[in-house]
């Protein structure tokens, strides 16, 4: 059985658990969030381990995700609270950590919410998860054989 025919292990990076939890649940069953990261510092320290199929070397700071580190993450999903410049730093810093290609699914900077604005509307997490699934499905359909960056 192909490793892409079972749930694909992914890391979800977002600023709030209020959005992270429903997004992680909406990604199931095709995509299994193994770890949820909330800060840039945690991305830099934990992501290389997760991409290599190891424990993140830090206690989980939330209850989001399965915390099953037996398979390396094949995709990293960033919410719209992250800047593209930071994403590029994360990609460069973790280069070489993964043994297989990684899909990087990133919130479109043109759709970034105002940090002082109102919270996302009801149903936002489901909409975001569906957009992410669409990008990951695309990557899998193309063979998942190269690192790619997708905006949603």
PDB file of C-alpha atoms in Angstrom:
ATOM      1  CA  UNK A   1       0.000   0.000   0.000  1.00  0.00           C
ATOM      2  CA  UNK A   2       1.323   3.414  -0.952  1.00  0.00           C
ATOM      3  CA  UNK A   3       2.122   5.784   1.888  1.00  0.00           C
ATOM      4  CA  UNK A   4      -0.086   8.325   0.114  1.00  0.00           C
ATOM      5  CA  UNK A   5      -3.160   6.055   0.241  1.00  0.00           C
ATOM      6  CA  UNK A   6      -3.424   6.271   4.037  1.00  0.00           C
ATOM      7  CA  UNK A   7      -3.801   9.499   5.990  1.00  0.00           C
ATOM      8  CA  UNK A   8      -0.939  11.849   5.261  1.00  0.00           C
ATOM      9  CA  UNK A   9       0.849  13.139   8.388  1.00  0.00           C
ATOM     10  CA  UNK A  10       0.972  16.939   8.440  1.00  0.00           C
ATOM     11  CA  UNK A  11       2.109  19.707  10.768  1.00  0.00           C
ATOM     12  CA  UNK A  12      -0.310  22.584  11.272  1.00  0.00           C
ATOM     13  CA  UNK A  13       1.047  26.006  12.228  1.00  0.00           C
ATOM     14  CA  UNK A  14      -1.395  28.634  13.414  1.00  0.00           C
ATOM     15  CA  UNK A  15      -1.625  31.440  15.897  1.00  0.00           C
ATOM     16  CA  UNK A  16      -4.694  30.292  17.838  1.00  0.00           C
ATOM     17  CA  UNK A  17      -6.036  26.988  19.075  1.00  0.00           C
ATOM     18  CA  UNK A  18      -9.561  28.317  18.465  1.00  0.00           C
ATOM     19  CA  UNK A  19      -8.905  28.003  14.718  1.00  0.00           C
ATOM     20  CA  UNK A  20      -6.279  25.236  14.841  1.00  0.00           C
ATOM     21  CA  UNK A  21      -8.493  22.648  16.509  1.00  0.00           C
ATOM     22  CA  UNK A  22     -11.438  22.812  14.069  1.00  0.00           C
ATOM     23  CA  UNK A  23      -9.051  22.991  11.090  1.00  0.00           C
ATOM     24  CA  UNK A  24      -7.212  19.866  12.292  1.00  0.00           C
ATOM     25  CA  UNK A  25     -10.528  18.046  12.727  1.00  0.00           C
ATOM     26  CA  UNK A  26     -11.800  19.146   9.300  1.00  0.00           C
ATOM     27  CA  UNK A  27      -8.644  17.823   7.607  1.00  0.00           C
ATOM     28  CA  UNK A  28      -9.438  14.283   8.744  1.00  0.00           C
ATOM     29  CA  UNK A  29      -9.479  11.525   7.589  1.00  0.00           C
ATOM     30  CA  UNK A  30      -7.230  12.252   4.594  1.00  0.00           C
ATOM     31  CA  UNK A  31      -4.765  14.419   6.483  1.00  0.00           C
ATOM     32  CA  UNK A  32      -3.639  13.713  10.039  1.00  0.00           C
ATOM     33  CA  UNK A  33      -2.354  16.688  12.001  1.00  0.00           C
ATOM     34  CA  UNK A  34       0.411  15.172  14.115  1.00  0.00           C
ATOM     35  CA  UNK A  35       1.467  18.441  15.770  1.00  0.00           C
ATOM     36  CA  UNK A  36       0.174  22.013  16.087  1.00  0.00           C
ATOM     37  CA  UNK A  37       2.733  24.832  16.362  1.00  0.00           C
ATOM     38  CA  UNK A  38       1.860  28.395  17.402  1.00  0.00           C
ATOM     39  CA  UNK A  39       5.092  30.418  17.393  1.00  0.00           C
ATOM     40  CA  UNK A  40       7.923  31.123  14.974  1.00  0.00           C
ATOM     41  CA  UNK A  41      10.431  29.950  17.573  1.00  0.00           C
ATOM     42  CA  UNK A  42       8.657  26.607  17.912  1.00  0.00           C
ATOM     43  CA  UNK A  43       8.536  26.202  14.122  1.00  0.00           C
ATOM     44  CA  UNK A  44      12.306  26.670  13.965  1.00  0.00           C
ATOM     45  CA  UNK A  45      13.079  24.289  16.833  1.00  0.00           C
ATOM     46  CA  UNK A  46      10.413  21.584  16.357  1.00  0.00           C
ATOM     47  CA  UNK A  47       9.768  21.365  12.617  1.00  0.00           C
ATOM     48  CA  UNK A  48      13.140  19.824  11.626  1.00  0.00           C
ATOM     49  CA  UNK A  49      12.454  16.920  14.012  1.00  0.00           C
ATOM     50  CA  UNK A  50       8.882  16.434  12.769  1.00  0.00           C
ATOM     51  CA  UNK A  51       9.998  16.403   9.125  1.00  0.00           C
ATOM     52  CA  UNK A  52      12.601  13.770   9.997  1.00  0.00           C
ATOM     53  CA  UNK A  53      10.019  11.563  11.717  1.00  0.00           C
ATOM     54  CA  UNK A  54      11.188  12.273  15.237  1.00  0.00           C
ATOM     55  CA  UNK A  55       9.539  13.568  18.380  1.00  0.00           C
ATOM     56  CA  UNK A  56       9.655  17.396  18.351  1.00  0.00           C
ATOM     57  CA  UNK A  57      11.912  17.421  21.452  1.00  0.00           C
ATOM     58  CA  UNK A  58       9.468  19.705  23.270  1.00  0.00           C
ATOM     59  CA  UNK A  59       6.385  18.984  25.310  1.00  0.00           C
ATOM     60  CA  UNK A  60       3.176  19.629  23.398  1.00  0.00           C
ATOM     61  CA  UNK A  61       1.818  23.033  24.380  1.00  0.00           C
ATOM     62  CA  UNK A  62      -1.738  22.142  23.302  1.00  0.00           C
ATOM     63  CA  UNK A  63      -4.000  19.147  22.709  1.00  0.00           C
ATOM     64  CA  UNK A  64      -4.346  19.627  18.950  1.00  0.00           C
ATOM     65  CA  UNK A  65      -3.227  16.787  16.724  1.00  0.00           C
ATOM     66  CA  UNK A  66      -2.505  13.136  17.337  1.00  0.00           C
ATOM     67  CA  UNK A  67       1.065  13.579  18.618  1.00  0.00           C
ATOM     68  CA  UNK A  68       1.877  10.381  16.718  1.00  0.00           C
ATOM     69  CA  UNK A  69       5.437  10.942  15.568  1.00  0.00           C
ATOM     70  CA  UNK A  70       5.978   7.447  14.149  1.00  0.00           C
ATOM     71  CA  UNK A  71       5.810   8.780  10.563  1.00  0.00           C
ATOM     72  CA  UNK A  72       7.498  11.931   9.266  1.00  0.00           C
ATOM     73  CA  UNK A  73       5.299  14.862   8.315  1.00  0.00           C
ATOM     74  CA  UNK A  74       4.838  15.162   4.550  1.00  0.00           C
ATOM     75  CA  UNK A  75       3.228  18.590   4.579  1.00  0.00           C
ATOM     76  CA  UNK A  76       3.407  21.779   6.603  1.00  0.00           C
ATOM     77  CA  UNK A  77       0.325  23.987   6.700  1.00  0.00           C
ATOM     78  CA  UNK A  78       0.506  27.625   7.794  1.00  0.00           C
ATOM     79  CA  UNK A  79      -2.463  29.746   8.747  1.00  0.00           C
ATOM     80  CA  UNK A  80      -2.875  33.241   7.446  1.00  0.00           C
ATOM     81  CA  UNK A  81      -1.210  34.722  10.533  1.00  0.00           C
ATOM     82  CA  UNK A  82       2.264  33.943   9.169  1.00  0.00           C
ATOM     83  CA  UNK A  83       4.293  36.261   6.924  1.00  0.00           C
ATOM     84  CA  UNK A  84       5.731  34.942   3.667  1.00  0.00           C
ATOM     85  CA  UNK A  85       9.199  36.132   4.715  1.00  0.00           C
ATOM     86  CA  UNK A  86       8.974  33.885   7.784  1.00  0.00           C
ATOM     87  CA  UNK A  87       7.829  30.933   5.667  1.00  0.00           C
ATOM     88  CA  UNK A  88      10.904  31.313   3.457  1.00  0.00           C
ATOM     89  CA  UNK A  89      13.141  31.323   6.555  1.00  0.00           C
ATOM     90  CA  UNK A  90      11.402  28.168   7.831  1.00  0.00           C
ATOM     91  CA  UNK A  91      11.864  26.425   4.471  1.00  0.00           C
ATOM     92  CA  UNK A  92      15.564  27.323   4.317  1.00  0.00           C
ATOM     93  CA  UNK A  93      16.172  26.369   7.953  1.00  0.00           C
ATOM     94  CA  UNK A  94      14.523  22.955   7.580  1.00  0.00           C
ATOM     95  CA  UNK A  95      16.020  22.164   4.173  1.00  0.00           C
ATOM     96  CA  UNK A  96      17.505  18.676   4.294  1.00  0.00           C
ATOM     97  CA  UNK A  97      15.515  17.597   7.366  1.00  0.00           C
ATOM     98  CA  UNK A  98      12.972  15.530   5.432  1.00  0.00           C
ATOM     99  CA  UNK A  99      13.767  12.301   3.612  1.00  0.00           C
ATOM    100  CA  UNK A 100      10.831  12.813   1.218  1.00  0.00           C
ATOM    101  CA  UNK A 101       9.432  15.887  -0.545  1.00  0.00           C
ATOM    102  CA  UNK A 102       7.272  18.274   1.474  1.00  0.00           C
ATOM    103  CA  UNK A 103       4.180  20.251   0.504  1.00  0.00           C
ATOM    104  CA  UNK A 104       4.186  23.730   2.030  1.00  0.00           C
ATOM    105  CA  UNK A 105       0.631  25.066   2.148  1.00  0.00           C
ATOM    106  CA  UNK A 106       0.530  28.727   3.096  1.00  0.00           C
ATOM    107  CA  UNK A 107      -2.209  31.291   3.607  1.00  0.00           C
ATOM    108  CA  UNK A 108      -2.225  33.692   0.675  1.00  0.00           C
ATOM    109  CA  UNK A 109      -0.629  36.982   1.824  1.00  0.00           C
ATOM    110  CA  UNK A 110      -3.227  38.897  -0.218  1.00  0.00           C
ATOM    111  CA  UNK A 111      -5.913  37.400   2.035  1.00  0.00           C
ATOM    112  CA  UNK A 112      -4.143  38.019   5.339  1.00  0.00           C
ATOM    113  CA  UNK A 113      -6.564  39.287   7.983  1.00  0.00           C
ATOM    114  CA  UNK A 114      -6.064  42.548   9.835  1.00  0.00           C
ATOM    115  CA  UNK A 115      -4.538  41.605  13.201  1.00  0.00           C
ATOM    116  CA  UNK A 116      -6.699  44.235  14.905  1.00  0.00           C
ATOM    117  CA  UNK A 117      -9.821  43.242  12.997  1.00  0.00           C
ATOM    118  CA  UNK A 118     -12.704  41.061  14.105  1.00  0.00           C
ATOM    119  CA  UNK A 119     -12.227  37.322  14.553  1.00  0.00           C
ATOM    120  CA  UNK A 120     -12.824  35.106  11.520  1.00  0.00           C
ATOM    121  CA  UNK A 121     -16.485  34.407  10.754  1.00  0.00           C
ATOM    122  CA  UNK A 122     -18.247  31.206  11.791  1.00  0.00           C
ATOM    123  CA  UNK A 123     -17.333  28.398   9.436  1.00  0.00           C
ATOM    124  CA  UNK A 124     -13.925  29.885   8.600  1.00  0.00           C
ATOM    125  CA  UNK A 125     -12.011  26.823   9.828  1.00  0.00           C
ATOM    126  CA  UNK A 126     -13.992  24.480   7.564  1.00  0.00           C
ATOM    127  CA  UNK A 127     -13.517  26.751   4.549  1.00  0.00           C
ATOM    128  CA  UNK A 128      -9.770  27.035   5.239  1.00  0.00           C
ATOM    129  CA  UNK A 129      -9.442  23.264   5.729  1.00  0.00           C
ATOM    130  CA  UNK A 130     -11.272  22.600   2.452  1.00  0.00           C
ATOM    131  CA  UNK A 131      -8.918  24.960   0.594  1.00  0.00           C
ATOM    132  CA  UNK A 132      -5.895  23.264   2.166  1.00  0.00           C
ATOM    133  CA  UNK A 133      -7.248  19.812   1.260  1.00  0.00           C
ATOM    134  CA  UNK A 134      -7.673  20.949  -2.332  1.00  0.00           C
ATOM    135  CA  UNK A 135      -4.003  21.978  -2.517  1.00  0.00           C
ATOM    136  CA  UNK A 136      -2.776  18.793  -0.844  1.00  0.00           C
ATOM    137  CA  UNK A 137      -4.965  16.658  -3.118  1.00  0.00           C
ATOM    138  CA  UNK A 138      -3.380  18.465  -6.082  1.00  0.00           C
ATOM    139  CA  UNK A 139       0.105  17.702  -4.766  1.00  0.00           C
ATOM    140  CA  UNK A 140      -0.714  14.040  -4.195  1.00  0.00           C
ATOM    141  CA  UNK A 141      -2.299  13.726  -7.662  1.00  0.00           C
ATOM    142  CA  UNK A 142       0.905  15.088  -9.214  1.00  0.00           C
ATOM    143  CA  UNK A 143       2.905  12.347  -7.476  1.00  0.00           C
ATOM    144  CA  UNK A 144       4.008  14.199  -4.319  1.00  0.00           C
ATOM    145  CA  UNK A 145       7.515  13.806  -5.655  1.00  0.00           C
ATOM    146  CA  UNK A 146       8.883  17.333  -5.213  1.00  0.00           C
ATOM    147  CA  UNK A 147       8.857  20.090  -2.627  1.00  0.00           C
ATOM    148  CA  UNK A 148       6.178  22.590  -3.559  1.00  0.00           C
ATOM    149  CA  UNK A 149       4.663  25.736  -2.118  1.00  0.00           C
ATOM    150  CA  UNK A 150       0.923  26.296  -2.460  1.00  0.00           C
ATOM    151  CA  UNK A 151      -1.068  29.385  -1.524  1.00  0.00           C
ATOM    152  CA  UNK A 152      -4.664  29.052  -0.374  1.00  0.00           C
TER     153      UNK A 152
END
